[in-house]
mmCIF file of C-alpha atoms and ligand atoms in Angstrom:
data_model
loop_
_atom_site.group_PDB
_atom_site.id
_atom_site.type_symbol
_atom_site.label_atom_id
_atom_site.label_comp_id
_atom_site.label_asym_id
_atom_site.label_seq_id
_atom_site.Cartn_x
_atom_site.Cartn_y
_atom_site.Cartn_z
ATOM 1 C CA MET Z 1 -0.404 -0.249 0.136
ATOM 2 C CA LEU Z 2 1.485 3.551 -0.880
ATOM 3 C CA GLU Z 3 1.237 6.084 1.946
ATOM 4 C CA ASN Z 4 3.395 8.343 3.419
ATOM 5 C CA MET Z 5 6.159 7.715 5.708
ATOM 6 C CA LYS Z 6 4.434 8.993 9.637
ATOM 7 C CA ASP Z 7 3.188 6.472 10.589
ATOM 8 C CA MET Z 8 5.969 4.016 9.622
ATOM 9 C CA LEU Z 9 8.428 6.071 10.577
ATOM 10 C CA ASN Z 10 7.117 7.341 14.191
ATOM 11 C CA LYS Z 11 6.441 3.093 14.783
ATOM 12 C CA ALA Z 12 10.117 2.791 13.953
ATOM 13 C CA ASP Z 13 11.013 5.939 16.332
ATOM 14 C CA SER Z 14 8.870 3.392 19.616
ATOM 15 C CA GLY Z 15 9.688 0.759 18.396
ATOM 16 C CA LYS Z 16 13.421 1.437 17.809
ATOM 17 C CA TYR Z 17 14.251 -0.148 14.732
ATOM 18 C CA ALA Z 18 14.700 2.016 11.189
ATOM 19 C CA VAL Z 19 12.927 1.672 8.307
ATOM 20 C CA PRO Z 20 15.267 1.294 5.287
ATOM 21 C CA GLN Z 21 14.973 4.144 2.183
ATOM 22 C CA PHE Z 22 16.975 1.921 -0.867
ATOM 23 C CA ASN Z 23 16.843 3.613 -3.932
ATOM 24 C CA ILE Z 24 15.411 2.706 -6.613
ATOM 25 C CA ASN Z 25 16.714 3.224 -10.786
ATOM 26 C CA ASN Z 26 14.421 1.416 -12.716
ATOM 27 C CA LEU Z 27 12.145 -1.406 -13.490
ATOM 28 C CA GLU Z 28 13.313 -4.478 -12.159
ATOM 29 C CA TRP Z 29 14.825 -2.603 -9.381
ATOM 30 C CA THR Z 30 12.182 -1.572 -7.479
ATOM 31 C CA ARG Z 31 10.475 -4.656 -8.278
ATOM 32 C CA PHE Z 32 13.787 -6.376 -6.678
ATOM 33 C CA ILE Z 33 13.326 -4.279 -3.494
ATOM 34 C CA LEU Z 34 9.605 -4.468 -3.339
ATOM 35 C CA GLU Z 35 9.699 -8.155 -3.500
ATOM 36 C CA GLN Z 36 11.732 -9.157 -0.955
ATOM 37 C CA CYS Z 37 10.555 -6.374 1.100
ATOM 38 C CA GLN Z 38 7.508 -8.253 0.843
ATOM 39 C CA GLU Z 39 8.790 -11.504 1.904
ATOM 40 C CA LEU Z 40 10.220 -9.773 5.222
ATOM 41 C CA LYS Z 41 7.064 -7.893 6.393
ATOM 42 C CA THR Z 42 9.119 -4.649 6.125
ATOM 43 C CA PRO Z 43 7.793 -1.199 4.953
ATOM 44 C CA VAL Z 44 9.727 0.297 2.459
ATOM 45 C CA ILE Z 45 10.751 3.491 1.329
ATOM 46 C CA LEU Z 46 11.300 3.988 -2.061
ATOM 47 C CA GLY Z 47 13.592 7.082 -3.035
ATOM 48 C CA VAL Z 48 13.960 8.556 -5.884
ATOM 49 C CA SER Z 49 17.057 11.527 -6.722
ATOM 50 C CA GLU Z 50 15.870 13.810 -9.635
ATOM 51 C CA GLY Z 51 18.902 12.147 -11.393
ATOM 52 C CA ALA Z 52 17.262 8.931 -11.738
ATOM 53 C CA ILE Z 53 13.519 10.654 -12.067
ATOM 54 C CA LYS Z 54 15.243 11.680 -15.200
ATOM 55 C CA TYR Z 55 16.145 8.689 -16.307
ATOM 56 C CA MET Z 56 13.871 6.729 -15.887
ATOM 57 C CA GLY Z 57 11.149 9.075 -18.007
ATOM 58 C CA GLY Z 58 10.047 11.808 -15.760
ATOM 59 C CA TYR Z 59 7.987 11.874 -12.110
ATOM 60 C CA LYS Z 60 4.639 10.827 -13.561
ATOM 61 C CA THR Z 61 6.343 7.847 -14.896
ATOM 62 C CA VAL Z 62 8.012 6.946 -11.800
ATOM 63 C CA ALA Z 63 4.463 7.243 -9.277
ATOM 64 C CA ASN Z 64 2.675 4.705 -11.910
ATOM 65 C CA LEU Z 65 5.216 2.282 -12.414
ATOM 66 C CA VAL Z 66 5.875 2.152 -8.681
ATOM 67 C CA LYS Z 67 1.456 2.198 -7.945
ATOM 68 C CA SER Z 68 1.608 -0.478 -10.951
ATOM 69 C CA LEU Z 69 3.460 -2.795 -9.829
ATOM 70 C CA ILE Z 70 2.662 -2.691 -5.927
ATOM 71 C CA SER Z 71 -0.696 -3.612 -7.602
ATOM 72 C CA ASN Z 72 0.210 -6.680 -10.032
ATOM 73 C CA LEU Z 73 2.919 -7.515 -7.389
ATOM 74 C CA ASN Z 74 0.254 -7.659 -4.851
ATOM 75 C CA ILE Z 75 2.144 -5.713 -2.230
ATOM 76 C CA THR Z 76 0.860 -5.388 1.226
ATOM 77 C CA ILE Z 77 3.022 -4.206 3.248
ATOM 78 C CA PRO Z 78 3.362 0.034 3.581
ATOM 79 C CA VAL Z 79 5.547 1.687 0.903
ATOM 80 C CA ALA Z 80 6.295 5.347 0.328
ATOM 81 C CA LEU Z 81 7.278 6.536 -2.745
ATOM 82 C CA HIS Z 82 10.002 9.525 -1.963
ATOM 83 C CA LEU Z 83 11.914 12.265 -3.647
ATOM 84 C CA ASP Z 84 15.165 12.160 -2.642
ATOM 85 C CA HIS Z 85 17.473 15.088 -2.772
ATOM 86 C CA GLY Z 86 14.734 17.209 -4.158
ATOM 87 C CA SER Z 87 17.340 20.409 -4.863
ATOM 88 C CA SER Z 88 13.925 22.524 -5.316
ATOM 89 C CA TYR Z 89 10.468 24.075 -3.478
ATOM 90 C CA GLU Z 90 9.870 23.706 -8.263
ATOM 91 C CA SER Z 91 10.677 19.789 -8.105
ATOM 92 C CA CYS Z 92 9.252 18.926 -4.108
ATOM 93 C CA VAL Z 93 5.041 20.866 -6.022
ATOM 94 C CA LYS Z 94 6.402 18.040 -8.850
ATOM 95 C CA ALA Z 95 6.614 15.232 -7.223
ATOM 96 C CA ILE Z 96 3.415 16.061 -5.283
ATOM 97 C CA ASN Z 97 1.455 16.955 -7.772
ATOM 98 C CA ASN Z 98 2.089 13.641 -9.687
ATOM 99 C CA GLY Z 99 1.536 11.345 -7.068
ATOM 100 C CA PHE Z 100 4.482 10.570 -4.882
ATOM 101 C CA THR Z 101 4.250 10.217 -0.528
ATOM 102 C CA SER Z 102 6.598 11.742 0.296
ATOM 103 C CA VAL Z 103 9.430 14.660 -0.343
ATOM 104 C CA MET Z 104 12.937 15.528 1.297
ATOM 105 C CA ILE Z 105 14.024 19.537 0.673
ATOM 106 C CA ASP Z 106 17.662 19.095 0.714
ATOM 107 C CA ALA Z 107 18.390 23.180 1.011
ATOM 108 C CA SER Z 108 21.249 22.798 2.910
ATOM 109 C CA LYS Z 109 23.771 24.167 0.728
ATOM 110 C CA TYR Z 110 22.063 27.957 1.704
ATOM 111 C CA PRO Z 111 23.072 29.589 4.616
ATOM 112 C CA LEU Z 112 20.385 28.563 6.941
ATOM 113 C CA GLU Z 113 18.341 31.102 7.413
ATOM 114 C CA GLU Z 114 17.748 30.234 3.828
ATOM 115 C CA ASN Z 115 17.502 26.812 3.942
ATOM 116 C CA ILE Z 116 14.667 27.296 6.400
ATOM 117 C CA ASN Z 117 12.511 29.679 3.925
ATOM 118 C CA ILE Z 118 12.586 27.349 1.207
ATOM 119 C CA THR Z 119 11.912 24.556 3.522
ATOM 120 C CA ARG Z 120 8.976 26.223 4.844
ATOM 121 C CA GLN Z 121 7.026 26.548 1.396
ATOM 122 C CA VAL Z 122 7.720 23.034 0.823
ATOM 123 C CA VAL Z 123 5.767 22.118 4.090
ATOM 124 C CA ASN Z 124 2.901 24.857 3.557
ATOM 125 C CA TYR Z 125 2.269 23.353 -0.026
ATOM 126 C CA ALA Z 126 2.845 19.395 1.314
ATOM 127 C CA LYS Z 127 1.059 20.123 4.231
ATOM 128 C CA ASP Z 128 -2.542 19.802 3.172
ATOM 129 C CA LYS Z 129 -1.878 17.059 0.596
ATOM 130 C CA ASP Z 130 -1.313 14.198 2.830
ATOM 131 C CA VAL Z 131 2.193 14.162 1.934
ATOM 132 C CA THR Z 132 5.576 14.206 3.802
ATOM 133 C CA VAL Z 133 8.927 16.233 4.182
ATOM 134 C CA GLU Z 134 11.857 15.699 5.402
ATOM 135 C CA ALA Z 135 14.592 18.156 5.635
ATOM 136 C CA GLU Z 136 18.274 18.457 5.892
ATOM 137 C CA VAL Z 137 20.553 20.351 7.929
ATOM 138 C CA GLY Z 138 24.341 20.626 8.176
ATOM 139 C CA ALA Z 139 25.935 18.997 4.766
ATOM 140 C CA VAL Z 140 26.206 15.055 4.369
ATOM 141 C CA GLY Z 141 29.129 14.871 2.242
ATOM 142 C CA GLY Z 142 29.285 13.121 -1.469
ATOM 143 C CA GLU Z 143 31.686 10.291 -2.722
ATOM 144 C CA GLU Z 144 34.329 12.611 -3.905
ATOM 145 C CA ASP Z 145 34.960 13.064 0.167
ATOM 146 C CA GLY Z 146 34.591 9.894 1.808
ATOM 147 C CA VAL Z 147 34.985 10.989 4.712
ATOM 148 C CA ALA Z 148 32.880 14.155 6.648
ATOM 149 C CA ASN Z 149 34.074 17.751 7.228
ATOM 150 C CA GLU Z 150 33.823 17.768 10.855
ATOM 151 C CA LEU Z 151 32.754 21.880 10.035
ATOM 152 C CA ALA Z 152 29.620 20.028 8.102
ATOM 153 C CA TYR Z 153 28.167 18.619 11.048
ATOM 154 C CA ALA Z 154 24.392 19.825 11.832
ATOM 155 C CA LYS Z 155 24.028 21.858 15.399
ATOM 156 C CA VAL Z 156 22.578 21.569 17.227
ATOM 157 C CA GLU Z 157 20.739 25.349 17.554
ATOM 158 C CA ASP Z 158 20.505 24.869 13.933
ATOM 159 C CA ALA Z 159 18.437 21.814 14.387
ATOM 160 C CA ILE Z 160 16.283 23.177 16.962
ATOM 161 C CA LYS Z 161 15.200 26.420 15.166
ATOM 162 C CA LEU Z 162 15.190 25.060 11.350
ATOM 163 C CA VAL Z 163 12.812 22.289 12.596
ATOM 164 C CA ASN Z 164 11.353 24.884 15.213
ATOM 165 C CA GLU Z 165 9.856 27.152 12.281
ATOM 166 C CA THR Z 166 9.386 24.290 9.519
ATOM 167 C CA ASN Z 167 7.109 21.859 10.973
ATOM 168 C CA ILE Z 168 8.956 19.172 8.833
ATOM 169 C CA ASP Z 169 7.670 15.799 9.531
ATOM 170 C CA PHE Z 170 11.437 14.231 9.802
ATOM 171 C CA LEU Z 171 15.441 15.492 10.077
ATOM 172 C CA ALA Z 172 18.319 14.235 8.234
ATOM 173 C CA PRO Z 173 21.165 16.607 10.480
ATOM 174 C CA ALA Z 174 24.615 15.358 9.153
ATOM 175 C CA LEU Z 175 26.525 14.023 11.921
ATOM 176 C CA GLY Z 176 29.199 12.232 9.835
ATOM 177 C CA SER Z 177 28.015 9.778 6.917
ATOM 178 C CA VAL Z 178 28.718 11.016 3.072
ATOM 179 C CA HIS Z 179 27.103 9.468 0.491
ATOM 180 C CA GLY Z 180 28.698 6.947 -1.153
ATOM 181 C CA ILE Z 181 32.158 5.135 -0.284
ATOM 182 C CA TYR Z 182 33.742 5.570 3.160
ATOM 183 C CA LYS Z 183 38.070 6.385 3.814
ATOM 184 C CA GLY Z 184 37.802 4.466 6.924
ATOM 185 C CA GLU Z 185 35.318 4.181 9.213
ATOM 186 C CA PRO Z 186 32.630 7.173 9.529
ATOM 187 C CA LYS Z 187 33.146 9.052 12.754
ATOM 188 C CA LEU Z 188 29.391 9.072 13.448
ATOM 189 C CA ASP Z 189 28.964 12.278 16.514
ATOM 190 C CA PHE Z 190 26.245 9.996 18.569
ATOM 191 C CA GLU Z 191 26.218 13.066 20.999
ATOM 192 C CA ARG Z 192 24.717 15.307 19.347
ATOM 193 C CA MET Z 193 22.459 12.626 17.460
ATOM 194 C CA VAL Z 194 20.498 11.733 21.161
ATOM 195 C CA LYS Z 195 20.625 15.500 21.261
ATOM 196 C CA ILE Z 196 19.382 16.259 18.469
ATOM 197 C CA HIS Z 197 16.534 13.264 18.979
ATOM 198 C CA GLU Z 198 15.622 14.384 22.197
ATOM 199 C CA LEU Z 199 15.040 18.164 21.631
ATOM 200 C CA THR Z 200 13.334 18.257 18.037
ATOM 201 C CA LYS Z 201 11.768 15.567 19.218
ATOM 202 C CA LEU Z 202 11.345 14.227 15.407
ATOM 203 C CA PRO Z 203 12.264 10.623 13.786
ATOM 204 C CA LEU Z 204 15.186 10.988 12.229
ATOM 205 C CA VAL Z 205 17.323 10.000 9.116
ATOM 206 C CA LEU Z 206 20.934 8.619 8.756
ATOM 207 C CA HIS Z 207 21.686 9.457 4.616
ATOM 208 C CA GLY Z 208 25.110 7.547 3.528
ATOM 209 C CA GLY Z 209 23.879 4.206 5.165
ATOM 210 C CA SER Z 210 26.493 2.325 2.626
ATOM 211 C CA GLY Z 211 29.431 0.969 4.477
ATOM 212 C CA ILE Z 212 28.785 1.981 8.023
ATOM 213 C CA PRO Z 213 29.538 -0.846 10.466
ATOM 214 C CA ASP Z 214 26.814 -2.790 11.475
ATOM 215 C CA GLN Z 215 27.168 -1.816 15.020
ATOM 216 C CA LEU Z 216 27.653 1.394 13.882
ATOM 217 C CA ILE Z 217 23.667 1.011 12.143
ATOM 218 C CA LYS Z 218 23.279 -0.432 15.631
ATOM 219 C CA LYS Z 219 23.996 2.348 17.562
ATOM 220 C CA SER Z 220 22.638 5.137 15.598
ATOM 221 C CA ILE Z 221 19.534 3.383 15.994
ATOM 222 C CA SER Z 222 19.933 3.652 19.445
ATOM 223 C CA CYS Z 223 20.643 7.468 19.199
ATOM 224 C CA GLY Z 224 17.301 7.998 17.352
ATOM 225 C CA ILE Z 225 17.523 7.208 13.397
ATOM 226 C CA CYS Z 226 14.657 5.529 12.055
ATOM 227 C CA LYS Z 227 14.895 5.864 8.228
ATOM 228 C CA ILE Z 228 18.536 4.220 6.838
ATOM 229 C CA ASN Z 229 18.985 4.919 3.076
ATOM 230 C CA ILE Z 230 21.076 2.906 1.009
ATOM 231 C CA ASN Z 231 22.067 3.378 -2.178
ATOM 232 C CA THR Z 232 25.578 2.005 -3.073
ATOM 233 C CA GLU Z 233 25.382 -1.104 -1.161
ATOM 234 C CA LEU Z 234 22.650 -2.017 -3.334
ATOM 235 C CA GLN Z 235 24.542 -0.307 -6.605
ATOM 236 C CA ILE Z 236 28.349 -2.708 -5.740
ATOM 237 C CA ALA Z 237 26.034 -6.280 -4.983
ATOM 238 C CA TRP Z 238 23.950 -5.465 -8.185
ATOM 239 C CA SER Z 239 26.202 -4.697 -10.471
ATOM 240 C CA LYS Z 240 29.502 -6.901 -9.448
ATOM 241 C CA THR Z 241 27.062 -9.649 -10.225
ATOM 242 C CA VAL Z 242 25.901 -8.660 -13.186
ATOM 243 C CA ARG Z 243 29.648 -7.879 -14.366
ATOM 244 C CA LEU Z 244 30.988 -11.592 -13.554
ATOM 245 C CA TYR Z 245 27.871 -12.744 -15.526
ATOM 246 C CA LEU Z 246 28.906 -11.033 -18.133
ATOM 247 C CA LYS Z 247 32.073 -12.502 -17.672
ATOM 248 C CA GLU Z 248 30.884 -15.982 -17.749
ATOM 249 C CA ASN Z 249 28.520 -16.144 -20.176
ATOM 250 C CA GLU Z 250 29.423 -14.394 -23.149
ATOM 251 C CA LYS Z 251 27.181 -15.219 -25.231
ATOM 252 C CA VAL Z 252 23.923 -14.001 -23.998
ATOM 253 C CA TYR Z 253 22.339 -10.863 -25.463
ATOM 254 C CA ASP Z 254 18.916 -10.759 -23.755
ATOM 255 C CA PRO Z 255 18.747 -7.795 -21.761
ATOM 256 C CA ARG Z 256 16.157 -9.382 -19.375
ATOM 257 C CA LYS Z 257 18.590 -12.793 -18.272
ATOM 258 C CA ILE Z 258 21.934 -9.977 -18.230
ATOM 259 C CA ILE Z 259 19.365 -7.931 -15.599
ATOM 260 C CA LYS Z 260 18.033 -10.408 -13.603
ATOM 261 C CA SER Z 261 21.528 -11.922 -13.261
ATOM 262 C CA GLY Z 262 22.385 -9.604 -9.981
ATOM 263 C CA GLU Z 263 19.292 -10.103 -8.519
ATOM 264 C CA ALA Z 264 19.776 -13.131 -6.043
ATOM 265 C CA LYS Z 265 22.705 -10.309 -4.318
ATOM 266 C CA MET Z 266 20.785 -7.703 -4.874
ATOM 267 C CA LYS Z 267 18.174 -9.413 -2.675
ATOM 268 C CA GLU Z 268 20.555 -10.940 -0.715
ATOM 269 C CA MET Z 269 22.087 -6.851 0.166
ATOM 270 C CA ILE Z 270 18.196 -6.261 1.234
ATOM 271 C CA THR Z 271 17.607 -8.887 3.481
ATOM 272 C CA SER Z 272 20.460 -8.225 5.653
ATOM 273 C CA LYS Z 273 20.412 -4.476 5.827
ATOM 274 C CA VAL Z 274 16.260 -5.307 7.154
ATOM 275 C CA LEU Z 275 18.141 -7.285 9.443
ATOM 276 C CA LEU Z 276 20.006 -5.229 10.967
ATOM 277 C CA PHE Z 277 17.709 -2.037 10.887
ATOM 278 C CA GLY Z 278 15.419 -4.903 12.413
ATOM 279 C CA SER Z 279 12.374 -3.730 10.439
ATOM 280 C CA ASN Z 280 11.757 -7.351 9.429
ATOM 281 C CA ASN Z 281 7.953 -8.173 11.205
ATOM 282 C CA GLN Z 282 6.862 -4.588 11.395
ATOM 283 C CA ALA Z 283 4.228 -4.491 7.889
HETATM 284 P P1 13P S 301 24.523 5.570 0.205
HETATM 285 O O1 13P S 301 24.767 5.629 -1.664
HETATM 286 O O2 13P S 301 26.300 6.157 0.579
HETATM 287 O O3 13P S 301 24.105 3.979 -0.127
HETATM 288 O O4 13P S 301 23.838 7.143 0.936
HETATM 289 C C1 13P S 301 22.804 6.974 -0.068
HETATM 290 C C2 13P S 301 22.227 8.442 0.237
HETATM 291 O O5 13P S 301 22.339 8.794 1.489
HETATM 292 C C3 13P S 301 20.735 9.041 -0.182
HETATM 293 O O6 13P S 301 19.996 9.763 0.446
#
């Protein structure tokens, strides 16, 4: 069932587990994720970046694809369709108008006041449409860094101000994680995580979930993280297997066989994350 993230993340917050956000790139990925999450009885968030939306043929195409798969595959677990890192008010509005049930407005590259202004506009638009809003404070680094810049960690007072002045549903504070592959072990600031969770009383989101050691993931969940985003590790699991398959099966040219060759490893990765996050049997 397609729904927003409110219920699933509030339940995760009180139940001390985290709901996975897996990023989707195409029809097959969407199917693999939905099937495996149904099997594990976990709620799931399908995260779609602006780049992936463009690649897949636009907001409407993505929303229709997800809705059709949910119906045709008899998916009964709660599923949220979430815009990942929406870069502007306009892209959030497009997502909302085309059937996304949740959006992230990422105005973290702007000074705090501007981040607040843009985020507030998105919340005002989303609220009466029953769409949930996630925002970022501080700045989660990218793959080029591999290590978080401590100056970009979210400040507690900024997190409180953003939450109080915007009325967002969920907060993604940058606290040491980065997107992509880490150089060494991430230095997550758990003390600040606990403070931000206690003072904002909102479910927190951990971006850059790939490659964070299991014990740090568990600790993050105990400190208020209720949603963990995974993209890179699924991509690596899939592409490693497909690369090997193509090498060992040089005569195969049917794209269905090629894409499907990555299914089992991708599903294995999904299972390991869901079990680690503790969201199995919560749907
Ligand atoms: P990874 O690619 O590091 O898993 O991060 C995903 C993410 O945070 C998407 O917003």
